[in-house]
Structures are given as structure tokens and as C-alpha cells.
GROMACS .gro file of C-alpha atoms in nm:
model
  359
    1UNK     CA    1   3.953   9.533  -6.164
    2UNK     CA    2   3.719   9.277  -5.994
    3UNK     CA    3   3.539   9.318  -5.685
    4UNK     CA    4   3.609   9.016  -5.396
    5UNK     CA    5   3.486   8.970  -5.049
    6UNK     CA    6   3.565   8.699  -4.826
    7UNK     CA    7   3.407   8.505  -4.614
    8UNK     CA    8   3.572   8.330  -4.294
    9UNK     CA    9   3.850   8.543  -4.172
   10UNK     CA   10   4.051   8.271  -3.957
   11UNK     CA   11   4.220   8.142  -4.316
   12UNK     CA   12   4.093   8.481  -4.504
   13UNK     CA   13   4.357   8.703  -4.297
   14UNK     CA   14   4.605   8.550  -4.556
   15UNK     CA   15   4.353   8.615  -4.850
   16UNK     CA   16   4.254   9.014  -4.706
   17UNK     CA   17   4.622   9.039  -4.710
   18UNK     CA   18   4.662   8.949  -5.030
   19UNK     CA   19   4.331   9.139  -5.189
   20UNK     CA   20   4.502   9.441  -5.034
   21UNK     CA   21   4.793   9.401  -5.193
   22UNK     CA   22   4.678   9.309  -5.573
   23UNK     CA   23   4.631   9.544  -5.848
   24UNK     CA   24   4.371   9.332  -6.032
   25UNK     CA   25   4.140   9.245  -5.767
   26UNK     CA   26   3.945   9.508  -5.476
   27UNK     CA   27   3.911   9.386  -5.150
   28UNK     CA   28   3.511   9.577  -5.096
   29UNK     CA   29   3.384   9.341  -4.796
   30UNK     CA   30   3.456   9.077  -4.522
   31UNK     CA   31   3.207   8.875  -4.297
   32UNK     CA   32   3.265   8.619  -4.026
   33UNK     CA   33   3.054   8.499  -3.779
   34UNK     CA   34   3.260   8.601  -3.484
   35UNK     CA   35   3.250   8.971  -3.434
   36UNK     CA   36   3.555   9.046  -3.260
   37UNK     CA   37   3.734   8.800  -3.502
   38UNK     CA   38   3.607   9.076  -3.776
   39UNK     CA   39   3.760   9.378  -3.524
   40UNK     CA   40   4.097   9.263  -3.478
   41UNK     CA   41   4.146   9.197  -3.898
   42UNK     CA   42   3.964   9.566  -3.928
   43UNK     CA   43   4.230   9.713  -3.663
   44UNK     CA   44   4.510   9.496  -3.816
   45UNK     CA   45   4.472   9.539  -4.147
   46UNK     CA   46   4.270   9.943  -4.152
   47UNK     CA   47   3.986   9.753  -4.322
   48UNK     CA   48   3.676   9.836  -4.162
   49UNK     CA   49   3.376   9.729  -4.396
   50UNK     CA   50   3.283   9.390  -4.252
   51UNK     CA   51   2.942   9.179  -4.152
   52UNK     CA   52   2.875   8.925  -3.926
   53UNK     CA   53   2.581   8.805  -4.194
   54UNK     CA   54   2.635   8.616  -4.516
   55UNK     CA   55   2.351   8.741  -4.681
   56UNK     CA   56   2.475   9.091  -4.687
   57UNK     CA   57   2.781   8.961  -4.934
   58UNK     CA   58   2.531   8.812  -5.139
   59UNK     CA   59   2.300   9.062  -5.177
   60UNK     CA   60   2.555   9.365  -5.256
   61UNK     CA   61   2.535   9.330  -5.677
   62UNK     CA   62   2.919   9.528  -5.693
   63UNK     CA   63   3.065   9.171  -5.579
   64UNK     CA   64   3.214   8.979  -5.811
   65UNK     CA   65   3.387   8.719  -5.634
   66UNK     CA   66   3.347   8.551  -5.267
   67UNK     CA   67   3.646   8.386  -5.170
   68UNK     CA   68   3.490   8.123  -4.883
   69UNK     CA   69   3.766   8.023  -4.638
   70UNK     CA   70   3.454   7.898  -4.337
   71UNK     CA   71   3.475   7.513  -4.214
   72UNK     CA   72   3.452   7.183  -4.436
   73UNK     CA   73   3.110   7.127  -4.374
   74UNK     CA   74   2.974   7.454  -4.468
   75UNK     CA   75   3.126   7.506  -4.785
   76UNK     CA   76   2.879   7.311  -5.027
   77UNK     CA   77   2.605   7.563  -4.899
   78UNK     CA   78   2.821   7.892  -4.903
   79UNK     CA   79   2.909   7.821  -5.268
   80UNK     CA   80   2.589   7.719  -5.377
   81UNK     CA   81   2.423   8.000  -5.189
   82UNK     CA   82   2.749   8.208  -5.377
   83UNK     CA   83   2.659   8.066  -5.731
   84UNK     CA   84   2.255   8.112  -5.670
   85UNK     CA   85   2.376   8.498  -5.625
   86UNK     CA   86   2.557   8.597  -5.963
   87UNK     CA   87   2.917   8.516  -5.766
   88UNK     CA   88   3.242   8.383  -5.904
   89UNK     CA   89   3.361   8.155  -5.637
   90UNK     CA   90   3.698   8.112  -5.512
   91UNK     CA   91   3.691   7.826  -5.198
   92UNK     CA   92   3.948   7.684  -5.016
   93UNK     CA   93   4.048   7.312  -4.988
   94UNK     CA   94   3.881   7.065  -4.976
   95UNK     CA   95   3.624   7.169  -5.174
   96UNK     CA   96   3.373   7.006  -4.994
   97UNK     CA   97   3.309   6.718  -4.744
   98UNK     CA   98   3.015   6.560  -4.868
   99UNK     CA   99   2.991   6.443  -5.228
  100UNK     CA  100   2.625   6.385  -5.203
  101UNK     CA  101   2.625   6.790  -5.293
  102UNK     CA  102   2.840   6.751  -5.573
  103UNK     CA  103   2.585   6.671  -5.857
  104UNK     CA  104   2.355   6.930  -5.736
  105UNK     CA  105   2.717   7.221  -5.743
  106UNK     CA  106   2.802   7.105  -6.077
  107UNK     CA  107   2.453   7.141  -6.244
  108UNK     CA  108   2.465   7.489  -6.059
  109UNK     CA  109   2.767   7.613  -6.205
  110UNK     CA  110   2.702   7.524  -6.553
  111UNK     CA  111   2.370   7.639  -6.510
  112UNK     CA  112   2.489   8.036  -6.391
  113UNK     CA  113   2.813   8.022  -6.609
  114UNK     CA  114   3.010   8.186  -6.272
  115UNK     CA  115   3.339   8.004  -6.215
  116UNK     CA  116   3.451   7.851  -5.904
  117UNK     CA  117   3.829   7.751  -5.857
  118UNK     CA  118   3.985   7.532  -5.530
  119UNK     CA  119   4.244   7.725  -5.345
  120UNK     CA  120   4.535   7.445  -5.362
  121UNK     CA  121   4.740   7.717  -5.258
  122UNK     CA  122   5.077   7.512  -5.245
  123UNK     CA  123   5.046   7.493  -5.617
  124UNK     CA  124   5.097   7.856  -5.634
  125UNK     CA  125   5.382   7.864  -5.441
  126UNK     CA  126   5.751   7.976  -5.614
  127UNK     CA  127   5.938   7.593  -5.624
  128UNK     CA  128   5.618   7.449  -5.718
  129UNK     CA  129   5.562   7.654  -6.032
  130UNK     CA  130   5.916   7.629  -6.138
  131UNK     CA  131   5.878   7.282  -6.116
  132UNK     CA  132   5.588   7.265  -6.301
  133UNK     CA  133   5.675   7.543  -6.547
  134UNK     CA  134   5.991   7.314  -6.633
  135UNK     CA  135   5.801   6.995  -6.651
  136UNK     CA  136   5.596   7.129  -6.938
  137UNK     CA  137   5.897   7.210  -7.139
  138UNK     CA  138   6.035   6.835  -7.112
  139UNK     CA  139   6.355   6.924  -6.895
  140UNK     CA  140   6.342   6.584  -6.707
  141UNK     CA  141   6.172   6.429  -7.005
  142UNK     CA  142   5.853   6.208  -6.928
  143UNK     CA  143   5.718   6.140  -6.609
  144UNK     CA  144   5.770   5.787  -6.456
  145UNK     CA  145   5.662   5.867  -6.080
  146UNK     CA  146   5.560   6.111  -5.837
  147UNK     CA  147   5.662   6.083  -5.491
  148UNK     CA  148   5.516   6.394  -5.232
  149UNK     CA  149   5.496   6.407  -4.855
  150UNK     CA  150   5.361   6.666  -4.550
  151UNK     CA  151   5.591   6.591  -4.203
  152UNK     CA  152   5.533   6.834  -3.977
  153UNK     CA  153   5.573   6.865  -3.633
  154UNK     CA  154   5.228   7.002  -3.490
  155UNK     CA  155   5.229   6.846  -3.171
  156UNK     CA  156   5.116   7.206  -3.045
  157UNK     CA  157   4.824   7.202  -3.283
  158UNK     CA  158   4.767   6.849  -3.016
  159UNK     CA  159   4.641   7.112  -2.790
  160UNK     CA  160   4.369   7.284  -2.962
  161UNK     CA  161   4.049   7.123  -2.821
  162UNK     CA  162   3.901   7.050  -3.192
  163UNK     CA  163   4.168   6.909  -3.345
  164UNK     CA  164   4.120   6.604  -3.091
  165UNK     CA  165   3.749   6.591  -3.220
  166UNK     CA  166   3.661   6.245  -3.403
  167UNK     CA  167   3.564   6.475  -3.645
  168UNK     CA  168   3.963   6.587  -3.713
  169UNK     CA  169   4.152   6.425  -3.998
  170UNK     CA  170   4.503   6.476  -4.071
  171UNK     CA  171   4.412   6.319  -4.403
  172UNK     CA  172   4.206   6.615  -4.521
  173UNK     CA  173   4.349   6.904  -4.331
  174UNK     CA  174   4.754   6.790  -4.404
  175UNK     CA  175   4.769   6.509  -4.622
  176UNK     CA  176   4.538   6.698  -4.891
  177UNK     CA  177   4.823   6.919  -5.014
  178UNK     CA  178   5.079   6.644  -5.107
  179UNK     CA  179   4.754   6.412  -5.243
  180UNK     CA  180   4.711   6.730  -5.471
  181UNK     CA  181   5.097   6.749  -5.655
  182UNK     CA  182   5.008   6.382  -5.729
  183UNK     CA  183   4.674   6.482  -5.911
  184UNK     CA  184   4.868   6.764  -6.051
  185UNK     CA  185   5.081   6.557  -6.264
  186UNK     CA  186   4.879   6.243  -6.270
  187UNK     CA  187   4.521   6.349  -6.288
  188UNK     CA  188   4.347   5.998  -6.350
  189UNK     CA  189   4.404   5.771  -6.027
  190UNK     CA  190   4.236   5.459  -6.032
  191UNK     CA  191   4.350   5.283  -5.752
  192UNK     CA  192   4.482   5.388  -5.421
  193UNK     CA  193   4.624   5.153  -5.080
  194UNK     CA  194   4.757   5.331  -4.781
  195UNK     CA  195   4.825   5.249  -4.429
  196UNK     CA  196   4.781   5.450  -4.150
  197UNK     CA  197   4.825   5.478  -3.736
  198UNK     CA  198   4.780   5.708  -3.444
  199UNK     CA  199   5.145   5.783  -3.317
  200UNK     CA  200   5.277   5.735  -2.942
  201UNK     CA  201   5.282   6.125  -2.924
  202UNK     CA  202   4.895   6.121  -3.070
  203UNK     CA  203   4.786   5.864  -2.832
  204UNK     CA  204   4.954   6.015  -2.541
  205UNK     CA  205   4.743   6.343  -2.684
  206UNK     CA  206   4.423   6.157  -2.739
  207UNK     CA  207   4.416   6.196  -3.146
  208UNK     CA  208   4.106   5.992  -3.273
  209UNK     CA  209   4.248   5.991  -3.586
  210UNK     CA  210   4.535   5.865  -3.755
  211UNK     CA  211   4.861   6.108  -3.805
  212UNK     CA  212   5.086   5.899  -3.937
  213UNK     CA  213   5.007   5.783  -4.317
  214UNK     CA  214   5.170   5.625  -4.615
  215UNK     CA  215   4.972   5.590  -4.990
  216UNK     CA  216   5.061   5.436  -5.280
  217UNK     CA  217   4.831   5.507  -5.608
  218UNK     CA  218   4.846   5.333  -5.930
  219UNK     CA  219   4.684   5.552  -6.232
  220UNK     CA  220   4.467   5.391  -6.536
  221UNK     CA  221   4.786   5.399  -6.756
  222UNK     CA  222   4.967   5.191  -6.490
  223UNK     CA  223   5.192   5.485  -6.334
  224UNK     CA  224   5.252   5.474  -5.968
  225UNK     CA  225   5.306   5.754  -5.689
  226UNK     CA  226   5.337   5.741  -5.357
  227UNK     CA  227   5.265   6.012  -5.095
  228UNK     CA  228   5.342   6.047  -4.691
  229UNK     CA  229   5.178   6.228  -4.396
  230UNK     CA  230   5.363   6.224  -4.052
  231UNK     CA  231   5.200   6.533  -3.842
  232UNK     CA  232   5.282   6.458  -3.439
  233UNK     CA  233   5.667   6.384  -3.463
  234UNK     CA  234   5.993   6.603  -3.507
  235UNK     CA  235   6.116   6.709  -3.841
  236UNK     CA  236   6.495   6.670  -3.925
  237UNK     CA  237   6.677   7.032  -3.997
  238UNK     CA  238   6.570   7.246  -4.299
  239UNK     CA  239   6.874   7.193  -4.489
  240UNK     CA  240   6.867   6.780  -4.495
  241UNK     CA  241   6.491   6.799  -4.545
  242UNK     CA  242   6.176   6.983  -4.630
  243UNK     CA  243   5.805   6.993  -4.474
  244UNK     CA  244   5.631   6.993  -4.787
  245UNK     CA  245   5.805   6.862  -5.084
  246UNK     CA  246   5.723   6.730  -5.446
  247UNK     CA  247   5.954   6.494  -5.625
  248UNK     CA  248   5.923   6.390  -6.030
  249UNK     CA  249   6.146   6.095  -6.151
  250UNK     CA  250   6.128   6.166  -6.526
  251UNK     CA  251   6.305   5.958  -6.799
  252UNK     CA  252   6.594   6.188  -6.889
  253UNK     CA  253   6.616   6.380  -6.517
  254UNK     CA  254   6.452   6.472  -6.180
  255UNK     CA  255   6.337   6.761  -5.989
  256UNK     CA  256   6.231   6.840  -5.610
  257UNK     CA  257   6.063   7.139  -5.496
  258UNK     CA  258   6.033   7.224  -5.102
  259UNK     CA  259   5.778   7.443  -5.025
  260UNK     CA  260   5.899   7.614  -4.706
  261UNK     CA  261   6.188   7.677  -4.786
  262UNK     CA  262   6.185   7.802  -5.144
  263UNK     CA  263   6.403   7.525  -5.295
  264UNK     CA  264   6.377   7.372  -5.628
  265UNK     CA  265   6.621   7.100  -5.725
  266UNK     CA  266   6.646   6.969  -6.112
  267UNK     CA  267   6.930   6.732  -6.272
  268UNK     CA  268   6.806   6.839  -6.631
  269UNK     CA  269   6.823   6.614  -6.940
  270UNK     CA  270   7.143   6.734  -7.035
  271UNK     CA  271   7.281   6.616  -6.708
  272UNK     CA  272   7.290   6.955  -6.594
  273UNK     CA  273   7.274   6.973  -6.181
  274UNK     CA  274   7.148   7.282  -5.998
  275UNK     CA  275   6.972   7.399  -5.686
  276UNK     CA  276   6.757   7.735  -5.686
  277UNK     CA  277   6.702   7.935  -5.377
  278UNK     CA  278   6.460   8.221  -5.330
  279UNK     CA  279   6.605   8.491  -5.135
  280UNK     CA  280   6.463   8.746  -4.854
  281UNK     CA  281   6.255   8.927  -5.107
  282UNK     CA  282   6.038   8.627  -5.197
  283UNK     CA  283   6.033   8.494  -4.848
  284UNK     CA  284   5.863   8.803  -4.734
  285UNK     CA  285   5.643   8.816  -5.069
  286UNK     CA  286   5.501   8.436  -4.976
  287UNK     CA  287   5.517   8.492  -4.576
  288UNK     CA  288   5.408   8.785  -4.433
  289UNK     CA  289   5.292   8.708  -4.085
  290UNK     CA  290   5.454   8.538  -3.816
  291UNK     CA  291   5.651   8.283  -3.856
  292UNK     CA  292   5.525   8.070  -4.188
  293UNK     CA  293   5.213   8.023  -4.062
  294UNK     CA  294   5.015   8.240  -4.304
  295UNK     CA  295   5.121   8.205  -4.661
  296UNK     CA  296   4.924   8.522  -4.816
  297UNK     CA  297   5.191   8.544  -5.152
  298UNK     CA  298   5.044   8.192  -5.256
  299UNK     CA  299   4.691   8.337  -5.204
  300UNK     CA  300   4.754   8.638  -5.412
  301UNK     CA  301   4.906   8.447  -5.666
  302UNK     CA  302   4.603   8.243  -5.678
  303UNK     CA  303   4.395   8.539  -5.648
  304UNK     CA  304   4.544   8.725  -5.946
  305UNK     CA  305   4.543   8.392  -6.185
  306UNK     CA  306   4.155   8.338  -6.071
  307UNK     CA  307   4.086   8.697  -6.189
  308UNK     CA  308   4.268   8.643  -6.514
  309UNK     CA  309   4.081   8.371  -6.605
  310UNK     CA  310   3.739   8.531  -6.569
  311UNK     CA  311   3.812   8.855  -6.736
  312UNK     CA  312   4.008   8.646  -7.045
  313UNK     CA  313   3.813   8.368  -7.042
  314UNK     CA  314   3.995   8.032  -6.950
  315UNK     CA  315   3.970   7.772  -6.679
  316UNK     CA  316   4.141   7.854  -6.423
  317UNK     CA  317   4.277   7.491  -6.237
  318UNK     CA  318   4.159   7.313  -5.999
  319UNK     CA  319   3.834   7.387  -6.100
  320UNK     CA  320   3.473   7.278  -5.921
  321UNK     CA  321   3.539   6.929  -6.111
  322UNK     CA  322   3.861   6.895  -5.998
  323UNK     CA  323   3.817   6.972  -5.652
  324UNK     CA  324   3.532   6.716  -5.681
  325UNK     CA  325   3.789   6.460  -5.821
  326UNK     CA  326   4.029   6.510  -5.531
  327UNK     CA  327   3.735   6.515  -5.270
  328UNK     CA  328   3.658   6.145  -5.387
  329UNK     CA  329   4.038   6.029  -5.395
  330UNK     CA  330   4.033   6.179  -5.041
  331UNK     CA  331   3.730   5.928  -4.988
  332UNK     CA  332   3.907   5.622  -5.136
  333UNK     CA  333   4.177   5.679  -4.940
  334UNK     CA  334   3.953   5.717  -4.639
  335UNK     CA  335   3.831   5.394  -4.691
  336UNK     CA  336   4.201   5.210  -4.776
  337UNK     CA  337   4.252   5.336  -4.391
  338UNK     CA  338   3.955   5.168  -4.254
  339UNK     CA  339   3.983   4.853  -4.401
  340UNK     CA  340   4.324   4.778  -4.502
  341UNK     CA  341   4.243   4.703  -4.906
  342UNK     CA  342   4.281   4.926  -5.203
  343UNK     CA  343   4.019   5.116  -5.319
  344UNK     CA  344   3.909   5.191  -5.658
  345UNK     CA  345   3.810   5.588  -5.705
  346UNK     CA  346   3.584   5.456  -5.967
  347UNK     CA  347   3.351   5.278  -5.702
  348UNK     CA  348   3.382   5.606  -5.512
  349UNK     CA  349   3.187   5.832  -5.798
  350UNK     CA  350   2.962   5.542  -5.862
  351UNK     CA  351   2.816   5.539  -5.563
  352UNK     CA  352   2.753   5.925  -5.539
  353UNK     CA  353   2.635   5.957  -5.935
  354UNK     CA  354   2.946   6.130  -6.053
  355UNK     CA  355   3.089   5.828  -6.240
  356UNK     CA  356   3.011   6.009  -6.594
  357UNK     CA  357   3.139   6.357  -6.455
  358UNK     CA  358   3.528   6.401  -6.625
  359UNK     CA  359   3.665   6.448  -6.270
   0.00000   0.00000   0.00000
């Protein structure tokens, strides 16, 4: 059994939750920066080894991995300060914000051997790993598309004083987990064109930032895939549609997983139809807070595969250089916004010296 602390325990509750729970990894310490943020996980969750300071994670040699759940900006210098230490890293998306720090994470990685793996934790969830466990086996035949998409309604997240920050974007806090299922299945992007806006309801709120976002991507073999971010506007009912969902066109069928609501859809290549609900004892598995605000059963998944990989000895995906990879599509995409043209990713890693990195 491996040894994990975390690191940021806004985020983290979900990964303490699922450390708990796990029989392969041992939840020995958390820190955060806010004291009383550390008290009420310690009271909720009878956990009561925590720090306020960084360095005492890094210095305790029983650690294995630090999971790192702190804000954007600080992540390049938690896992590099993580690596520097002897630690396995586990961070959560997106990887970083600055890709002027990726070079320098890469060479430090190789150069420790410790692994460090991107929490995409909506890979991990149950309709997403059905639908990529039957991809693999050729039940909708070969891929021609992928078409993904984030709606949600968080015009009450509109009232958190940050999130109206120039700093704020709904393209890497939201729009990063649909922008992911497309890597999944089409890892080498070339080009990417999107249009974007700030809403009525995001103007009205004083968003600096658009919320309302539509991509298309076109990969080096020619594929295309399209994904959708609409974050300040009502949702239509459950049962027409889904806030997170993943759609593959394939040549001999099709298949649609919906994250919240623990749907998968396939017509197979025999033609077969079906729809695949997971019932009570999944839902409380995946959500075990209020609401489906927390989603600790993806985290544990995630978690458990993570451990796997370092005590048997494979990559575990996404990996540094594929969080690095998405980081710069991010950045492409980023760009498409501001000035209305597509964007080549290749430009992107040419200007920050990653162009010969296999990202």
C-alpha cells in the first residue's frame, strides 16, 4: 500500500474521501493554507493529521505520493517542489498555466524517474469507461468524429467574487473536461477554430470572460471534432439531455456517454440498440456529498489506477506530457477566441520549446 497526502483541501475533500476509502492507497497527511479549512475536513472526515506548511509534506520520507489540488498558478512549483522531493505526483487539471515551466517539469521528471499523472477525473467516471472500454474492442467500428460538450447552469457560481476576476476562464475551469474526451480519442490536434461570447446573463453578472463557446478541431490525419461550452444559461431536463456528455460516430455504430447521470448509449455494429443505466449503488459510489458537486468515486478510481501503475510499472494516462499537450490546445484555443482565426497547436509548442516533446 502507498502512502498519499494531499495538498489543497477545497478540491482534495473529494480526494481525502476517496484515500479513506481505498485499499491500495493510505491517506498519512493533508495541508492547506487556510487553517480552519484544514479543521472542518479533520472534524468531517475524523482525520486529524494536517499542516498549514508545504514543506512538512515534503520533508516526511514515508510519502509516496502528493496529490496537489491548490490553484492554476501554483501548480508548476508544487510539483516541481513534489518531484525535487522523491514524490510521485498526482495533480489536478490543468496541469499547469504557464508552459514556459513545462521544459524545465519534463527534464525533472525524467531526471527523478517519479511519475506524475493529470487528474482528468471525468475519464474515470462509469459511462466514460464503458465507452471507452467498448471503443477498444471495435463495437462501433472506427472512429469518424468526436463531438463533446459542458452546459451547465452556474449562474450561482456568477456570485462568487473570483469567478468575475479577468483572471476566470470558463475555457480552462469547464470547457477543459469536454476538450479532454476529444484528446482522448484523437490525441494529435493540429488545428483548432472556435468562437466565443459573454452571455446576456454574464454581462448582466459582469463575467470578463467568455461563457458561451463553440470549437471545431481538425487532427493531422484530417479527422474533425467539435466541442461546446455554455456555463450561465438553463439546462433542458436530465432525461432529454446531459451536462457533460461524449459522443463517437464510428463507421459501423455510435455511442454517448452522460456523465451525471450515469448513461451510456451504443447502437453496436451488429445494429444492436441499448441504453445502460447505473443504479443507486453507483450513484452513491461516484457522489458522495451533496448534491453532485463532489465526485470522490472518479477520484478514487483515479487514485487506485495511479497506484497500480507505480507499483507494476506502466504509464498511467494523462501523463505530465499529456497534460502538457492539452495545456497548449487550451492555449490555441485561447488564441482562436481572441482573434477570430484558427490556430495551429504546432505554433503553440514552438514558441515555448516543446515542439520536439511527443505531446
Amino acid at each position: 500500500m502507498l502512502n498519499i497526502a494531499i495538498l489543497g483541501l477545497g478540491e482534495g475533500r473529494s480526494t481525502m474521501s476517496a484515500a479513506l476509502q481505498s485499499k491500495k492507497i493510505k491517506l498519512v497527511k493533508v495541508c492547506d493554507v487556510n487553517e480552519e479549512l484544514c479543521k472542518t475536513r479533520a472534524k468531517e472526515f475524523d482525520f486529524n493529521n494536517y499542516t498549514t506548511n508545504y514543506q512538512d509534506l515534503l520533508d516526511d520520507k514515508s510519502i509516496d505520493i502528493i496529490a496537489i489540488y491548490t490553484p492554476d498558478h501554483l501548480h508548476a512549483e508544487h510539483v516541481k517542489q513534489a518531484l525535487l522531493h522523491d514524490k510521485h505526483v498526482v495533480c489536478t487539471k490543468p496541469f499547469i498555466d504557464d508552459l514556459t515551466k513545462a521544459s524545465e517539469l519534463l527534464e525533472i521528471s525524467h531526471a527523478t524517474g517519479k511519475k506524475v499523472f493529470i487528474g482528468q477525473s471525468s475519464r474515470f467516471s462509469e459511462p466514460m469507461k464503458k465507452q471507452k472500454k467498448e471503443f477498444d474492442k471495435g463495437i462501433i467500428g472506427d472512429l469518424i468524429t468526436v463531438e463533446a460538450h459542458y452546459h451547465a447552469d452556474n449562474r450561482w457560481f456568477l456570485k462568487k467574487e473570483w469567478s468575475l476576476l479577468k483572471s476566470f476562464k470558463w475555457l480552462y475551469g469547464g470547457l477543459s473536461h469536454p476538450v479532454d474526451f476529444v484528446r482522448w480519442y484523437l490525441p494529435n490536434i493540429d488545428e483548432v477554430m472556435g468562437y466565443g461570447m459573454i452571455s446576456a446573463n454574464g454581462e448582466q453578472a459582469g463575467l470578463k470572460n467568455e461563457d458561451t463557446m463553440h470549437f471545431i478541431f481538425k487532427a493531422k490525419d484530417g479527422r474533425i471534432a467539435r466541442v461546446s461550452g455554455v456555463y450561465s444559461s438553463p439546462t433542458q431536463p436530465t432525461k432529454r439531455d446531459s451536462t457533460l456528455s461524449c459522443i463517437l460516430r464510428g463507421t459501423l455504430g455510435a455511442s454517448q456517454a452522460d456523465y451525471h447521470e450515469l448513461r451510456y448509449s451504443v447502437t453496436t455494429n451488429e445494429g444492436e440498440e441499448r441504453i445502460v443505466y447505473w443504479g443507486d449503488e453507483k450513484l452513491k459510489y461516484y457522489y458522495r456529498f451533496e448534491g453532485q458537486t463532489h465526485h470522490a468515486g472518479e477520484y478514487q478510481n483515479y487514485l487506485e489506477y495511479f497506484a497500480d501503475s507505480i507499483e507494476q510499472g506502466f504509464t498511467a494516462y494523462p501523463n505530465m506530457e499529456e497534460g502538457i499537450g492539452t495545456v497548449a490546445l487550451l492555449q490555441a484555443m485561447d488564441r482562436s477566441l481572441e482573434t477570430g482565426l484558427p490556430v495551429k497547436i504546432a505554433d503553440v509548442k514552438q514558441e515555448f520549446g516543446l515542439e520536439l516533446q511527443a505531446l
